[in-house]
mmCIF file of C-alpha atoms in Angstrom:
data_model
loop_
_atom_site.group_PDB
_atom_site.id
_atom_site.type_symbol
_atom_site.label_atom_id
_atom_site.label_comp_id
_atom_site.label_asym_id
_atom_site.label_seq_id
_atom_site.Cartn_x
_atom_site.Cartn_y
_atom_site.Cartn_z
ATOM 1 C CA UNK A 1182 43.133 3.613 44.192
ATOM 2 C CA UNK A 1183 45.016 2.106 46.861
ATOM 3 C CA UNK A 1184 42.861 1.479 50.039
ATOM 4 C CA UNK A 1185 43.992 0.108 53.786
ATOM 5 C CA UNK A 1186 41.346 -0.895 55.222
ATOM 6 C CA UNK A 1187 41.889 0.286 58.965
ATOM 7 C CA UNK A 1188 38.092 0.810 59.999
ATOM 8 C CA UNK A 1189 37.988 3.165 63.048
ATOM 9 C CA UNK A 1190 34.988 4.194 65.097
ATOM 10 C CA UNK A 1191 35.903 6.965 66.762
ATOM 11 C CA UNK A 1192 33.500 8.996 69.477
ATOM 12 C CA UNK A 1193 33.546 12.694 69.156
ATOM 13 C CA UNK A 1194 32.467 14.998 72.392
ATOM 14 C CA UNK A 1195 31.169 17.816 69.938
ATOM 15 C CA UNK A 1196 31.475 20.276 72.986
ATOM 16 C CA UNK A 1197 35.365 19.859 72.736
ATOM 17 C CA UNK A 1198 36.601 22.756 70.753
ATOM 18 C CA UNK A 1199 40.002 20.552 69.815
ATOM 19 C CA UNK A 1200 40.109 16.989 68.490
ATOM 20 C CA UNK A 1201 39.497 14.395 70.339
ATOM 21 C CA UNK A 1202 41.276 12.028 68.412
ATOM 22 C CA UNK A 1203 45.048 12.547 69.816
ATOM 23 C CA UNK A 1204 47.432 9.484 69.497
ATOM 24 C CA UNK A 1205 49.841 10.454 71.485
ATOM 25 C CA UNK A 1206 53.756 9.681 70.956
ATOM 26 C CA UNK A 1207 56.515 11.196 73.464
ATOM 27 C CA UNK A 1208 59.422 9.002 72.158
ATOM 28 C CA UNK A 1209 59.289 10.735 69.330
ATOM 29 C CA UNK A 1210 61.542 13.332 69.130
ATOM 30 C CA UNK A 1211 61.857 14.195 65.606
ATOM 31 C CA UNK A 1212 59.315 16.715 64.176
ATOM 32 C CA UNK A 1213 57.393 15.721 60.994
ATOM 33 C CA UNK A 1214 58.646 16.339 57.554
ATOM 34 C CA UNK A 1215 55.545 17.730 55.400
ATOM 35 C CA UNK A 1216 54.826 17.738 52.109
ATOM 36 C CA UNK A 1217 54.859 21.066 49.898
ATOM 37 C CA UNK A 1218 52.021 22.333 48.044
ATOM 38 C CA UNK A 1219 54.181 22.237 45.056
ATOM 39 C CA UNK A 1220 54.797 18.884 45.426
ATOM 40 C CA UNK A 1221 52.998 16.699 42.785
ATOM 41 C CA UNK A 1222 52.309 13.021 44.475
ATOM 42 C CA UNK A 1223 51.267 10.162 42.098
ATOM 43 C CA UNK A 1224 48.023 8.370 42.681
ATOM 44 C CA UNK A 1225 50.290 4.934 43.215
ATOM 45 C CA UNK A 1226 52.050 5.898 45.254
ATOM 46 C CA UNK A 1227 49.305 6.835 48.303
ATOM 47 C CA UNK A 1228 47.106 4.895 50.354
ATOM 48 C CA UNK A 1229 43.797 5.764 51.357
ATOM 49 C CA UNK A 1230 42.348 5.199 54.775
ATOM 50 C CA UNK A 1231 38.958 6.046 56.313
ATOM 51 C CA UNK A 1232 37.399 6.033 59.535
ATOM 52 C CA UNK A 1233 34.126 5.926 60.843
ATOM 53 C CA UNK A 1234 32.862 8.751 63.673
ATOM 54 C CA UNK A 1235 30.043 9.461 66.099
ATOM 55 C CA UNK A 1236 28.940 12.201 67.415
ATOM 56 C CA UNK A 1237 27.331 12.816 70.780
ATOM 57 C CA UNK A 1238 24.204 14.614 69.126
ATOM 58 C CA UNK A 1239 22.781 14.342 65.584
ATOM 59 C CA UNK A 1240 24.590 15.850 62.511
ATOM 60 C CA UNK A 1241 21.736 15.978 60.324
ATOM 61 C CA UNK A 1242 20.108 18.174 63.153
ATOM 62 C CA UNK A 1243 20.507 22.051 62.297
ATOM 63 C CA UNK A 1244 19.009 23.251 65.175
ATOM 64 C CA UNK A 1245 21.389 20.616 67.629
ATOM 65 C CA UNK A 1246 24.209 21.873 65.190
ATOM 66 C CA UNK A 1247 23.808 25.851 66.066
ATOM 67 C CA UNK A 1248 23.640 25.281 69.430
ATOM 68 C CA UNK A 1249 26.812 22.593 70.012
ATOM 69 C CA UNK A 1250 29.574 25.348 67.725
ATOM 70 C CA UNK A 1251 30.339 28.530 69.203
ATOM 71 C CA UNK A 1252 31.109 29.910 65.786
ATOM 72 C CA UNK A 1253 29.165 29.767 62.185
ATOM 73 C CA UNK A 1254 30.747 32.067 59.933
ATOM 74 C CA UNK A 1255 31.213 31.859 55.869
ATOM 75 C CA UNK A 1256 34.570 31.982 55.431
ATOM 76 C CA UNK A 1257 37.117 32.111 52.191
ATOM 77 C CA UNK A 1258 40.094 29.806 52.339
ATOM 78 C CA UNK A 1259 42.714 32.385 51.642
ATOM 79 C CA UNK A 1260 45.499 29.758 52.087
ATOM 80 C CA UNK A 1261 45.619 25.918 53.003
ATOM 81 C CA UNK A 1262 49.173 24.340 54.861
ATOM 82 C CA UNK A 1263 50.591 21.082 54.334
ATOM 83 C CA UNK A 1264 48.478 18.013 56.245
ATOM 84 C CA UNK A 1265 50.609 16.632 59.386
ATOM 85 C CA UNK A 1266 50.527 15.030 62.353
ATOM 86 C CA UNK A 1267 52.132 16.855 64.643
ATOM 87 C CA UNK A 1268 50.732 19.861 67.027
ATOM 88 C CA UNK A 1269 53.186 22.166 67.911
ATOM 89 C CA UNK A 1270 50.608 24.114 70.284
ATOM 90 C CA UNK A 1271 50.473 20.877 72.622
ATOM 91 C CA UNK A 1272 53.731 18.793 71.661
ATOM 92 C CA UNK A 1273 52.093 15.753 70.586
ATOM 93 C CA UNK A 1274 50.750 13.999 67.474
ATOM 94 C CA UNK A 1275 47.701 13.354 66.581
ATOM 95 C CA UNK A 1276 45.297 12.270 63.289
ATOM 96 C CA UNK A 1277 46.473 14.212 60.238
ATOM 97 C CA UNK A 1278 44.788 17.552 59.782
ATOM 98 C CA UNK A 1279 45.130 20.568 57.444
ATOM 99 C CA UNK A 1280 45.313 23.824 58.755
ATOM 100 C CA UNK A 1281 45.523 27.349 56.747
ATOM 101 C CA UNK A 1282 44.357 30.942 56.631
ATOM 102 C CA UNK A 1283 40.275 32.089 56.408
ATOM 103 C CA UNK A 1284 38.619 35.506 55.811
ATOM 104 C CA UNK A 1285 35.144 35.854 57.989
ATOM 105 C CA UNK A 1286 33.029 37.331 54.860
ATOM 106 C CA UNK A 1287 29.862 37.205 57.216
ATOM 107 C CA UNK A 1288 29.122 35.658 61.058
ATOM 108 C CA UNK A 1289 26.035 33.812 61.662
ATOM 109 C CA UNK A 1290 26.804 32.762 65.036
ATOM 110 C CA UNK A 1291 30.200 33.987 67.776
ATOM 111 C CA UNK A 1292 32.302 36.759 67.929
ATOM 112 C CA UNK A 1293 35.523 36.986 66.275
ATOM 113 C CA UNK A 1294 38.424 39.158 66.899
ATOM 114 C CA UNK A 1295 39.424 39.791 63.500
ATOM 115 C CA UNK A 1296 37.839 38.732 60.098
ATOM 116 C CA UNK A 1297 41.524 37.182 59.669
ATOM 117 C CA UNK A 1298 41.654 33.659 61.188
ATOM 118 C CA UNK A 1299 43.661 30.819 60.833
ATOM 119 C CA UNK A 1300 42.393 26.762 61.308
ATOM 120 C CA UNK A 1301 42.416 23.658 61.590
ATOM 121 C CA UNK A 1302 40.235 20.643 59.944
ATOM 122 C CA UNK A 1303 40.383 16.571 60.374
ATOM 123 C CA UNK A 1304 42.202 15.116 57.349
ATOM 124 C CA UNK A 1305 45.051 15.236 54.649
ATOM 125 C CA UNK A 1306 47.732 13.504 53.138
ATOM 126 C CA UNK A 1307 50.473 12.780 54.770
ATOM 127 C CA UNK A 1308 53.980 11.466 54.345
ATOM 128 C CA UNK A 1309 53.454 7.297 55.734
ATOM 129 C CA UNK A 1310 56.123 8.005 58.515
ATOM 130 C CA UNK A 1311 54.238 10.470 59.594
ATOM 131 C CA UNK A 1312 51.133 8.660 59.347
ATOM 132 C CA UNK A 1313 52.911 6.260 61.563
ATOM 133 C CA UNK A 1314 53.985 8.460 64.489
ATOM 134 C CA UNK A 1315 50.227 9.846 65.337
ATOM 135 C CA UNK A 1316 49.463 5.705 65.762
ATOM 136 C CA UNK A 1317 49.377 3.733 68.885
ATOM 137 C CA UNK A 1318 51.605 1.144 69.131
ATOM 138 C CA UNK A 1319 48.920 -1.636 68.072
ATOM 139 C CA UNK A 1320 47.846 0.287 65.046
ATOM 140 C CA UNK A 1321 51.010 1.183 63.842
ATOM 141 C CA UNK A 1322 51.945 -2.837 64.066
ATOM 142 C CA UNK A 1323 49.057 -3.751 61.922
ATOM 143 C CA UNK A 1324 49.027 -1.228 59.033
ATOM 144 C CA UNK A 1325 52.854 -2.183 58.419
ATOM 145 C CA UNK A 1326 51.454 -5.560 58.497
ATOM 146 C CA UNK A 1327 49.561 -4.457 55.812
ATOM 147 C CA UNK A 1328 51.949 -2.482 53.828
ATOM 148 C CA UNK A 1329 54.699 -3.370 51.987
ATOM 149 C CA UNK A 1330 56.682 -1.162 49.934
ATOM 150 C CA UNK A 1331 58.905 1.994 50.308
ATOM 151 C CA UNK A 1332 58.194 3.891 53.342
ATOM 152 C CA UNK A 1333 60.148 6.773 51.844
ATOM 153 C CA UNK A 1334 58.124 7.508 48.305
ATOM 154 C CA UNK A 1335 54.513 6.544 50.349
ATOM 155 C CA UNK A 1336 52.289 9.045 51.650
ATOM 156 C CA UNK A 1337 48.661 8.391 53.251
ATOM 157 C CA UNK A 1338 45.423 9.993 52.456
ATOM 158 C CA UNK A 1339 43.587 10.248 56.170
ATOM 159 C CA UNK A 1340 39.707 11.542 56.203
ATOM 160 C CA UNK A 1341 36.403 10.320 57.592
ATOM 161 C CA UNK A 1342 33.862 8.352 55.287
ATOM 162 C CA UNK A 1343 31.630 10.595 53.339
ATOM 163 C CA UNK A 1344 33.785 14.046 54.121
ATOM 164 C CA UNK A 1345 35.066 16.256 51.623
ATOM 165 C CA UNK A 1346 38.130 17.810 50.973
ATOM 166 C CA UNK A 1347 38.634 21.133 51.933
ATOM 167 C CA UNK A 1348 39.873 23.648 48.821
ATOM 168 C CA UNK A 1349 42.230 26.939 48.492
ATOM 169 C CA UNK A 1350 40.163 29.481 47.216
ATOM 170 C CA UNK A 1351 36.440 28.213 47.779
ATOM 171 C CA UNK A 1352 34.022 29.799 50.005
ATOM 172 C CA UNK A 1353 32.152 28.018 52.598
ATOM 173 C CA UNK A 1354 30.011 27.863 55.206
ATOM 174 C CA UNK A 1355 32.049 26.743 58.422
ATOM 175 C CA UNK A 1356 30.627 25.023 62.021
ATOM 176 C CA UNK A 1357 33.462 25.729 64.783
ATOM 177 C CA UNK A 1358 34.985 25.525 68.441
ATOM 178 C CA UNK A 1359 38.086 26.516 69.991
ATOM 179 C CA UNK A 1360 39.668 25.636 73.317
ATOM 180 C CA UNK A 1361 42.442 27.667 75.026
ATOM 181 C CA UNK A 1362 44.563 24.557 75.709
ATOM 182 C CA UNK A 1363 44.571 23.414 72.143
ATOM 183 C CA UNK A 1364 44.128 26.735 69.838
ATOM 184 C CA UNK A 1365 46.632 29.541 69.194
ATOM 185 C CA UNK A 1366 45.107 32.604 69.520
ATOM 186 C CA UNK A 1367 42.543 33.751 67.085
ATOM 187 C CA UNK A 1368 42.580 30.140 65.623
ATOM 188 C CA UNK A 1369 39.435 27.580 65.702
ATOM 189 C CA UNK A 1370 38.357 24.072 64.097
ATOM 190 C CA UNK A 1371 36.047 23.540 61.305
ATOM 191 C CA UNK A 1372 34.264 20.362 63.192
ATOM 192 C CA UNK A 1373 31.337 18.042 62.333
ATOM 193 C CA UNK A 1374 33.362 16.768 58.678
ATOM 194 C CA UNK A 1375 30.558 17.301 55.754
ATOM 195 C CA UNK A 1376 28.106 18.381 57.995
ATOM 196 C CA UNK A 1377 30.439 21.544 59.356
ATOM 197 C CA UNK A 1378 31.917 22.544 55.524
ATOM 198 C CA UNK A 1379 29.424 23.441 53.122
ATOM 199 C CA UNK A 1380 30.773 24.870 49.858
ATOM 200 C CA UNK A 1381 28.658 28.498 49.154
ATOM 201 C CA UNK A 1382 28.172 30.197 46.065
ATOM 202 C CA UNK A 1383 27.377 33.556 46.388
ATOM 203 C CA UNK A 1384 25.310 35.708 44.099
ATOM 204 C CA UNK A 1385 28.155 38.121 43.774
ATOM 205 C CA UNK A 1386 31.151 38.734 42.305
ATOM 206 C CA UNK A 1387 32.565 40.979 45.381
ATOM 207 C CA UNK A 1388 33.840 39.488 48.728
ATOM 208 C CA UNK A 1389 32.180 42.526 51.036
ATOM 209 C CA UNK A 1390 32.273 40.974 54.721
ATOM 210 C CA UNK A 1391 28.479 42.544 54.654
ATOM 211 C CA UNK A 1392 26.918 39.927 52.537
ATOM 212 C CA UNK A 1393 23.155 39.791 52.171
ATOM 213 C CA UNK A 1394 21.643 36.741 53.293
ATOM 214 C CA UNK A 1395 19.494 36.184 50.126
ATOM 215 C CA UNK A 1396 23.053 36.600 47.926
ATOM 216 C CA UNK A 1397 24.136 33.036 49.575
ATOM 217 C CA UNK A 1398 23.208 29.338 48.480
ATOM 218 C CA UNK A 1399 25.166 26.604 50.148
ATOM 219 C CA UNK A 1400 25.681 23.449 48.998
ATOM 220 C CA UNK A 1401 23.844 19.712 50.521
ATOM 221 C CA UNK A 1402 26.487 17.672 50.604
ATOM 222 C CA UNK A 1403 24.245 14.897 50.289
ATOM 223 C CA UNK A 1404 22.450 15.805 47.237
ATOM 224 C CA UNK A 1405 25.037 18.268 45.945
ATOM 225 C CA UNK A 1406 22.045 20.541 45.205
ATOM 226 C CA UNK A 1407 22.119 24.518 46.506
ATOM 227 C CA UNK A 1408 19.851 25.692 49.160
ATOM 228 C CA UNK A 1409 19.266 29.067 50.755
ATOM 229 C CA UNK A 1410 21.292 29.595 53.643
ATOM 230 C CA UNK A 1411 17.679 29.434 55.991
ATOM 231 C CA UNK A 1412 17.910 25.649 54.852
ATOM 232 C CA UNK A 1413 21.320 25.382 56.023
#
């Protein structure tokens, strides 16, 4: 595994429904090239960074948790896009993110126009000049610094320590916001990293959107043990 170590500590205001991580770049014209889902990358040939965050309240705090998201839902990922950089929403680029498709299976918290959503989520791979454009000036002039090889066949894995990936076709348990300015319509973003995507398995082979509370365990990403969904 290739790592660059960029350390980052980066202050999240939880009560922002966007990111607050944007890097902004308005000389760049170009729009960002993403990779395909078909596209098979070899480990060699990405780099890992990670970056430390803070939130304004406590993660480990479920009851601070519920009340700082508008929406708590368990969700299925019906469909994950391409990491980039760039927000078309707001014209400007910011830390890689993955967005896709969700089906609401059951709310625990909000009110949702349609049990069909679409989202966003912190983190991804993403091709290095691509990487490069949601940099400030400063950063970008120290990672290539670091780097040295071919910008072209280089991508960059971007997430925060300790987080977990995000996969098609799981169901979890999902802490969001949304803001006007930054969200489409009927779209939201999974916040709070390992904290605000807990992988569920459900005691059920059916996907009814009226799921019974004791049919759900969701997963500590801590211990990687199961817990009833009042633990969670």
């Amino acid at each position: 595994m290739k790592k660059i170590i960029l350390t980052t500590i980066i202050a999240i205001i939880a009560t922002v429904g966007g990111f607050s991580v944007v890097y902004k770049n308005l000389n760049q014209n170009e729009k960002n090239s993403v990779i395909s889902t078909n596209e098979k990358l070899e480990e060699k040939n990405i780099y890992h960074t990670e970056y430390q965050t803070s939130y304004s309240f406590d993660l480990k705090n479920l009851d601070e948790m519920y009340d700082n998201h508008e929406f708590i839902a368990i969700v299925h990922i019906d469909r994950l896009n391409p990491a980039t950089t760039y927000r078309e929403k707001t014209d400007e680029y910011i830390k890689p993110y993955t967005s896709g498709k969700a089906t609401i299976l059951k709310t625990l918290k909000g009110n949702f126009n349609s049990s069909e959503i679409t989202f966003l989520r912190l983190g991804g791979i993403v091709s290095y000049t691509d990487y490069e454009k949601s940099l400030y000036p400063s950063a970008r002039e120290k990672l290539n610094e670091l780097f040295q090889g071919d910008k072209t066949t280089t991508f960059v894995e971007d997430k925060s320590k300790d987080d977990i990936d995000i996969e098609d076709g799981k169901t979890y348990l999902v802490y969001m916001n949304r803001d006007n300015e930054f969200h489409n319509e009927n779209e939201y973003t999974i916040e709070a990293f390992e904290y605000g995507l807990r992988e569920v398995n459900l005691n059920t082979n059916t996907r009814s959107l009226n799921i019974n509370s004791n049919e759900i365990l969701i997963k500590n990403n801590k211990t990687n043990e199961y817990e009833s969904i009042d633990k969670a």
